[in-house]
Amino acid sequence: MLSKYALALQKIYWFAYLQMLWLLFTLCGLIVFGIFPATYALLTMFKDAEELSAREAFHKFKTIFVSSFRAINQAGLIWQTMLFLVASNLFIIPNVGIYVQVTVIGVLGLTILGIIHFFHYFEIDKSSLFQIKRAFSFVFLQPRENVGYMLILVILLLATQFIPGITFFYGISTCAYFVVKIGKYEHRLN
């Protein structure tokens, strides 16, 4: 019985620790340049699922962050530009009509799904444009994953609204964990 509680506490600590690493490395990259490599490192940590000490996890996270920094930021700047341009349409044309706003929100959702697929299938040695095109193709080829990813994003938005303190310590790491779980489940089905 005690070991179940110890495992649960260890899991809670692990999620909070990875969240803080993600936040630290995102800030080290001045947010714009840090968010993509930090998110990739976070997802990779969950994909590997090794038992690591805090020090080993920090060094592994740092190694992944540094080794992918340049390659992933080339694509990251393109993704961020796309997100900015699509999201700015909501503010530039606010009184156009509900159909245009729904279309813009739909395109924004497709772009976010593309980013999730990009992180999930990122390879350092491939070109950025190839990986962006591949990510968008996965958006249309894997609808079951997309439903799961959108559910995760909706839950994150609701959690941010209603329990922001807990979301600050566990939001991104919990989302990354479930993104990896959904990806592994889909690969087992295929």
Coordinates of C-alpha atoms in Angstrom, one line a residue, residues 32-116:
V32 CA 10.5 32.8 -28.8
F33 CA 13.7 30.7 -29.4
G34 CA 13.2 28.5 -26.3
I35 CA 9.6 27.2 -26.6
F36 CA 10.1 24.8 -29.5
P37 CA 13.3 23.1 -28.3
A38 CA 12.1 23.0 -24.7
T39 CA 8.8 21.4 -25.8
Y40 CA 10.6 18.9 -28.0
A41 CA 12.9 18.0 -25.1
L42 CA 9.9 17.5 -22.9
L43 CA 8.1 15.2 -25.3
T44 CA 11.3 13.3 -25.8
M45 CA 11.7 12.8 -22.1
F46 CA 8.2 11.2 -22.0
K47 CA 8.9 9.1 -25.1
D48 CA 12.0 7.6 -23.6
A49 CA 10.3 6.9 -20.2
E50 CA 13.5 6.1 -18.4
E51 CA 13.9 6.0 -14.7
L52 CA 16.3 9.0 -14.1
S53 CA 17.4 10.9 -11.1
A54 CA 16.8 14.7 -11.1
R55 CA 20.3 15.4 -12.1
E56 CA 20.3 12.9 -14.9
A57 CA 17.0 14.2 -16.2
F58 CA 18.3 17.8 -16.2
H59 CA 21.4 16.8 -18.2
K60 CA 19.3 14.8 -20.6
F61 CA 16.8 17.6 -21.0
K62 CA 19.7 20.1 -21.6
T63 CA 21.4 17.8 -24.1
I64 CA 18.2 17.4 -26.1
F65 CA 17.5 21.1 -25.9
V66 CA 21.0 22.1 -27.1
S67 CA 21.3 19.5 -29.8
S68 CA 17.9 20.4 -31.4
F69 CA 18.0 24.1 -30.8
R70 CA 19.1 25.3 -34.2
A71 CA 17.3 22.7 -36.3
I72 CA 13.9 23.0 -34.5
N73 CA 14.0 26.8 -34.3
Q74 CA 14.3 27.0 -38.1
A75 CA 10.9 25.4 -38.3
G76 CA 9.8 27.0 -35.1
L77 CA 10.0 30.5 -36.5
I78 CA 7.9 29.4 -39.5
W79 CA 5.3 27.9 -37.2
Q80 CA 5.2 31.0 -34.9
T81 CA 4.8 33.2 -38.0
M82 CA 1.9 31.1 -39.2
L83 CA 0.3 31.2 -35.8
F84 CA 0.7 35.0 -35.5
L85 CA -0.7 35.6 -39.0
V86 CA -3.7 33.4 -38.6
A87 CA -4.5 34.6 -35.0
S88 CA -4.1 38.2 -36.0
N89 CA -7.0 37.8 -38.4
L90 CA -9.3 37.4 -35.4
F91 CA -8.3 40.9 -34.3
I92 CA -7.9 42.6 -37.7
I93 CA -11.3 41.6 -39.0
P94 CA -13.5 41.3 -35.8
N95 CA -16.7 42.6 -37.3
V96 CA -16.7 40.6 -40.6
G97 CA -19.0 37.8 -39.5
I98 CA -19.3 34.6 -37.5
Y99 CA -18.5 32.4 -40.5
V100 CA -15.2 34.1 -41.2
Q101 CA -14.3 33.9 -37.5
V102 CA -15.1 30.2 -37.3
T103 CA -13.0 29.6 -40.4
V104 CA -10.1 31.5 -38.9
I105 CA -10.4 29.5 -35.6
G106 CA -10.6 26.3 -37.7
V107 CA -7.4 27.2 -39.5
L108 CA -5.8 28.1 -36.2
G109 CA -6.8 24.7 -34.8
L110 CA -5.3 22.9 -37.9
T111 CA -2.1 24.9 -37.4
I112 CA -1.9 23.9 -33.7
L113 CA -2.5 20.2 -34.7
G114 CA 0.3 20.5 -37.3
I115 CA 2.6 21.8 -34.5
I116 CA 1.8 18.8 -32.3

